[in-house]
GROMACS .gro file of C-alpha atoms in nm:
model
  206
    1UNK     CA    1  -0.747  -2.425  14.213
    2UNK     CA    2  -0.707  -2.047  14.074
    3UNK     CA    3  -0.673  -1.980  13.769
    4UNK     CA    4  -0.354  -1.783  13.812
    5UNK     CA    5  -0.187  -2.073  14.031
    6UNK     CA    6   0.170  -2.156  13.884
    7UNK     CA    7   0.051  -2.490  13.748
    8UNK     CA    8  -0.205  -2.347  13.535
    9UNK     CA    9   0.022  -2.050  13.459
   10UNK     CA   10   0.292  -2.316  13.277
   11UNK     CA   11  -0.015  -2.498  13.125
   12UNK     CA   12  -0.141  -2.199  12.911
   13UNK     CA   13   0.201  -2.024  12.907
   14UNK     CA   14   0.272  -2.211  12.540
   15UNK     CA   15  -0.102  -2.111  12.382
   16UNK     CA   16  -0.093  -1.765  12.500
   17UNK     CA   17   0.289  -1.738  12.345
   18UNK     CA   18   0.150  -1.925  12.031
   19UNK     CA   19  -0.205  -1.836  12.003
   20UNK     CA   20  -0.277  -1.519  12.261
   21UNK     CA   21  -0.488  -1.689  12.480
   22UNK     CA   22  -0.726  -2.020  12.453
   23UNK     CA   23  -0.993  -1.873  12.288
   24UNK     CA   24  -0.734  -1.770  12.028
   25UNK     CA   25  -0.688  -2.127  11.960
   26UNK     CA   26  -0.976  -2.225  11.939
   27UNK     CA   27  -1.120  -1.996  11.702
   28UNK     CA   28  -0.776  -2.033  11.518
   29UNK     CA   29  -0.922  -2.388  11.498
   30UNK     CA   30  -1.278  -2.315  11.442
   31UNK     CA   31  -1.106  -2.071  11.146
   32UNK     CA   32  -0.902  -2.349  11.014
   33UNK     CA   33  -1.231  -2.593  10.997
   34UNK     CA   34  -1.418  -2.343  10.756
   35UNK     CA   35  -1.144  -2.298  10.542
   36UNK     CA   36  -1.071  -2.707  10.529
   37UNK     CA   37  -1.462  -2.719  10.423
   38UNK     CA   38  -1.488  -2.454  10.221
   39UNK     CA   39  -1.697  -2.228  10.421
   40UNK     CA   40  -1.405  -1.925  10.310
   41UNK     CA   41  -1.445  -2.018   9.966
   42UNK     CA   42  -1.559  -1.713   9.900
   43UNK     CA   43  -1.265  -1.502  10.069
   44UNK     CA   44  -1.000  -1.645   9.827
   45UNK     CA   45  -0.839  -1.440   9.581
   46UNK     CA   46  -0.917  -1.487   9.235
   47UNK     CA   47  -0.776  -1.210   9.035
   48UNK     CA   48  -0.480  -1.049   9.140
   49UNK     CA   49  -0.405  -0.883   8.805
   50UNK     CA   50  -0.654  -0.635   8.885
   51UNK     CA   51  -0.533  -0.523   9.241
   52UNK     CA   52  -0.407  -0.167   9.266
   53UNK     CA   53  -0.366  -0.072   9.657
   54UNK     CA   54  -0.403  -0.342   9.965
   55UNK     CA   55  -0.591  -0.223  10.260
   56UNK     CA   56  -0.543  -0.455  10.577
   57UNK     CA   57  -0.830  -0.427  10.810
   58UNK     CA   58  -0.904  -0.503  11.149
   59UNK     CA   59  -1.093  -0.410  11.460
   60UNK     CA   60  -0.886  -0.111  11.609
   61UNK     CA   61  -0.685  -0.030  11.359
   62UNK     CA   62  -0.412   0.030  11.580
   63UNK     CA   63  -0.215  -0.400  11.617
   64UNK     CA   64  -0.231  -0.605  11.301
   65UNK     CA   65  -0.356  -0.381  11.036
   66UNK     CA   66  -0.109  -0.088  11.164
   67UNK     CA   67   0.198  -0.322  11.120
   68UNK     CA   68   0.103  -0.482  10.810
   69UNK     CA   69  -0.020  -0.163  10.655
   70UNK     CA   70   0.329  -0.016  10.761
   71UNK     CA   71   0.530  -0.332  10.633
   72UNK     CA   72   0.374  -0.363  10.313
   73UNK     CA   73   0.448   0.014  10.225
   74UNK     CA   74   0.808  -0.060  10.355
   75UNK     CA   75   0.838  -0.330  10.047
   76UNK     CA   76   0.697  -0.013   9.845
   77UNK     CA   77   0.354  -0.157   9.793
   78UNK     CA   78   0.033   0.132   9.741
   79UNK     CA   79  -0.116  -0.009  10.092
   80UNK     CA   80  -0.349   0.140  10.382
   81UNK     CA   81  -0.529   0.024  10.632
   82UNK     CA   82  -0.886   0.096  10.860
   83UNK     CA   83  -1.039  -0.040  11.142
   84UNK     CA   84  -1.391  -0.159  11.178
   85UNK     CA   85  -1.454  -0.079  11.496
   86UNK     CA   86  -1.248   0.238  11.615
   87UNK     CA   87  -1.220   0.630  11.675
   88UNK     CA   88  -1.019   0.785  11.346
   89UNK     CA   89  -0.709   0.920  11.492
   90UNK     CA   90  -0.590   0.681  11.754
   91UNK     CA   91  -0.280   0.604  11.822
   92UNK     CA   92  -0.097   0.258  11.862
   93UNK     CA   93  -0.041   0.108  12.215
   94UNK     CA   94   0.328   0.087  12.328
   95UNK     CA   95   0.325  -0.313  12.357
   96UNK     CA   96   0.229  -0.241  11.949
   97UNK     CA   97   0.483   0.020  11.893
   98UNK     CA   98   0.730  -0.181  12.056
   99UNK     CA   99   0.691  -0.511  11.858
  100UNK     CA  100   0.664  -0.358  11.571
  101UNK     CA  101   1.025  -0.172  11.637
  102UNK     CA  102   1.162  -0.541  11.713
  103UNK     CA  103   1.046  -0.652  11.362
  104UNK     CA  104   1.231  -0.331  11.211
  105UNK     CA  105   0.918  -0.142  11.154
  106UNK     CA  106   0.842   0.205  11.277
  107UNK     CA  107   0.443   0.282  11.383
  108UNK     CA  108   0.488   0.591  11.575
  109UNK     CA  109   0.365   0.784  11.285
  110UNK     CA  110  -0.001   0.586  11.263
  111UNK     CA  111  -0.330   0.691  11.344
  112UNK     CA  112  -0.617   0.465  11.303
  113UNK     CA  113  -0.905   0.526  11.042
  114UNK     CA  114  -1.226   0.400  11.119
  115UNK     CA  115  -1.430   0.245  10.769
  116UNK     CA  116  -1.651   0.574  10.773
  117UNK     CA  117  -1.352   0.788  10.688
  118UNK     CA  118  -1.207   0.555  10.461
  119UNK     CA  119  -1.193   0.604  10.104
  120UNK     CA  120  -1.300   0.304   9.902
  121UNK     CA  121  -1.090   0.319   9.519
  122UNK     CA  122  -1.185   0.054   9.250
  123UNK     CA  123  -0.919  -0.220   9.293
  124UNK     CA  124  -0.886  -0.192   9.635
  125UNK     CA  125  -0.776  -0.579   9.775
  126UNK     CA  126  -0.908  -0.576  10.114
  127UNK     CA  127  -0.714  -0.807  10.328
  128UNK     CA  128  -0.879  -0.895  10.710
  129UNK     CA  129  -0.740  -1.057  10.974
  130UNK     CA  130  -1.047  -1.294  11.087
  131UNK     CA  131  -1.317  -1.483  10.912
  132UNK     CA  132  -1.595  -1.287  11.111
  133UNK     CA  133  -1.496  -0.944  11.009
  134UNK     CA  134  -1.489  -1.047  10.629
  135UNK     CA  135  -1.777  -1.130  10.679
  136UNK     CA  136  -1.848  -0.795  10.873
  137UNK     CA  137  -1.664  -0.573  10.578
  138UNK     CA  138  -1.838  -0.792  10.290
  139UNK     CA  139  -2.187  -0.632  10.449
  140UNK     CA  140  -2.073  -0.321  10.488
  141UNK     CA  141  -1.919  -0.250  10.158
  142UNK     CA  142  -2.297  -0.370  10.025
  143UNK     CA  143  -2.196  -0.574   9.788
  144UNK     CA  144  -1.958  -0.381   9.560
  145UNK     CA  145  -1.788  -0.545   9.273
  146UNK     CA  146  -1.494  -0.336   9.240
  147UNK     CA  147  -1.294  -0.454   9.492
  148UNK     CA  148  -1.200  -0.772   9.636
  149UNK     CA  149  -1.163  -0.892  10.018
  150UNK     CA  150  -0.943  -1.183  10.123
  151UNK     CA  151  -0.762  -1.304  10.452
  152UNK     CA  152  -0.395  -1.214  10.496
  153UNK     CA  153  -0.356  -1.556  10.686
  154UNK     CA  154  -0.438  -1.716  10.423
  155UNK     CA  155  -0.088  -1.633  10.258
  156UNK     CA  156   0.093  -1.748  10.607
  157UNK     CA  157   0.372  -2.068  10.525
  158UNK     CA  158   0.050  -2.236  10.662
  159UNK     CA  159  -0.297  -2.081  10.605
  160UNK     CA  160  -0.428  -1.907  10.921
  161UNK     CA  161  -0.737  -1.712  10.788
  162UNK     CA  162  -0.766  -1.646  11.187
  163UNK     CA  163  -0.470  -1.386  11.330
  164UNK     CA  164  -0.576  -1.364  11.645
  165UNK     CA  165  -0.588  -1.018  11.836
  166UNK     CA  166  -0.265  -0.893  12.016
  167UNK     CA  167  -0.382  -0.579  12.198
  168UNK     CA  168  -0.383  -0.587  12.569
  169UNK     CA  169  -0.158  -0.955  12.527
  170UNK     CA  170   0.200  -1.008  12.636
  171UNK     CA  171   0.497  -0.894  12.421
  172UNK     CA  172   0.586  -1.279  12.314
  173UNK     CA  173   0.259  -1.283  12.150
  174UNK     CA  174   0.300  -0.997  12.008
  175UNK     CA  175   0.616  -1.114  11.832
  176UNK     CA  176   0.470  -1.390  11.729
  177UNK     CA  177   0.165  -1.226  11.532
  178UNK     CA  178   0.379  -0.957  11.359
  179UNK     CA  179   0.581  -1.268  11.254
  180UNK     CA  180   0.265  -1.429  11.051
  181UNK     CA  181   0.204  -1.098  10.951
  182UNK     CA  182   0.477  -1.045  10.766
  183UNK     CA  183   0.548  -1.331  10.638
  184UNK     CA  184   0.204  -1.323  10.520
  185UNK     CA  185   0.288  -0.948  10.367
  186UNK     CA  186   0.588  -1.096  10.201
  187UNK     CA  187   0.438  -1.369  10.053
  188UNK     CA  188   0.103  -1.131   9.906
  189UNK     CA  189   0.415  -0.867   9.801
  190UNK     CA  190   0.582  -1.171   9.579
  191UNK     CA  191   0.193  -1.243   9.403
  192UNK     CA  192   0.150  -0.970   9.375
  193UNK     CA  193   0.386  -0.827   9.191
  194UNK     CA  194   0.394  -1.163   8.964
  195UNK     CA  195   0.057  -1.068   8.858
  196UNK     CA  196   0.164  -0.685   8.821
  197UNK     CA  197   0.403  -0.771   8.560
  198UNK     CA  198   0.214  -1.007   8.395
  199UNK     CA  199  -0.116  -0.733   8.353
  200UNK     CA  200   0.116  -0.435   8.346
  201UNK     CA  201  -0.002  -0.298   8.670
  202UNK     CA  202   0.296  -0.070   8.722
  203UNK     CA  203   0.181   0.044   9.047
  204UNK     CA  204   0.218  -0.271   9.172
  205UNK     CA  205   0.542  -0.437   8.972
  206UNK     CA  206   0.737  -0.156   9.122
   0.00000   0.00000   0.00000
């Protein structure tokens, strides 16, 4: 039987609406067992008092960390966003574009910066949408102490430090990743700006 035959099409039609495709699950799964172990430990967030700007990272630059870098300057937060793995000036895909404009947010405007063109400031929260590329950004950063990296998922109604990849995936799935995103962005946004006011951090409390 083919893999596109109807029967298997209504099988994965759920996971690829939920999850992207099945190997979204499973590393969504795989993701879920290091953090229930503690193997992302090391990607929580410890000291939000001393965030100034968010950067949301990704592969391309040009899906998740577009949207949330877009969204989290919508709720007036100092945010940007880079891709490790991607050409500085790209634009967005339609399907991106698109589902973005269904979640009220407007990406015709972005161009994707790759990490070698990226600034790095002192305070800068990293946030990155899989386990792997933390670890990926960790090593490239070479150890700095002045900034902090964390998962976005991790502030999802329930942790997903794995979001998959939308790009090249149907619009549903789309819809539903810009969904965790942003209720992962509004749920950092609210932290944040606890801690702001608490340290003073007026860039942040605003």
């Amino acid at each position: 039987m083919q893999a596109d035959h109807p029967v298997f099409a209504k099988i994965f039609a759920p996971i690829n609406r939920r999850w992207g495709t099945w190997r979204g699950l499973v590393r969504t799964v795989m993701a879920q067992l290091q953090l229930a172990t503690g193997g992302l430990d090391d990607f929580k967030l410890r000291q939000p008092e001393g965030i100034r700007r968010v950067v949301f990272v990704c592969r391309g630059n040009i899906c998740r960390s577009s949207f949330a870098h877009q969204l989290a300057t919508s709720y007036g937060l100092p945010a940007a966003s880079l891709g490790l793995k991607t050409k500085t000036g790209v634009r967005s895909p339609a399907a991106a574009v698109e589902a973005a404009a269904r979640a009220g947010i407007d990406m015709d405007l972005h161009r994707a910066t790759d990490l070698k063109d990226f600034e790095v400031k002192p305070g800068d929260l990293f946030l990155v949408m899989e386990p792997g590329q933390a670890i990926e950004l960790r090593e490239r950063l070479g150890g700095r102490q002045d900034v902090s990296i964390s998962l976005l998922g991790l502030w999802c109604p329930v942790s997903m430090p794995h979001l998959h990849d939308p790009f090249s995936l149907g619009g549903d799935y789309f819809d539903t990743v810009f969904m965790r995103i942003d209720q992962a962005v509004c749920a950092l946004v609210r932290e944040l700006r606890r801690s702001a006011q608490v340290g003073r951090n007026e860039a942040l409390a605003a």
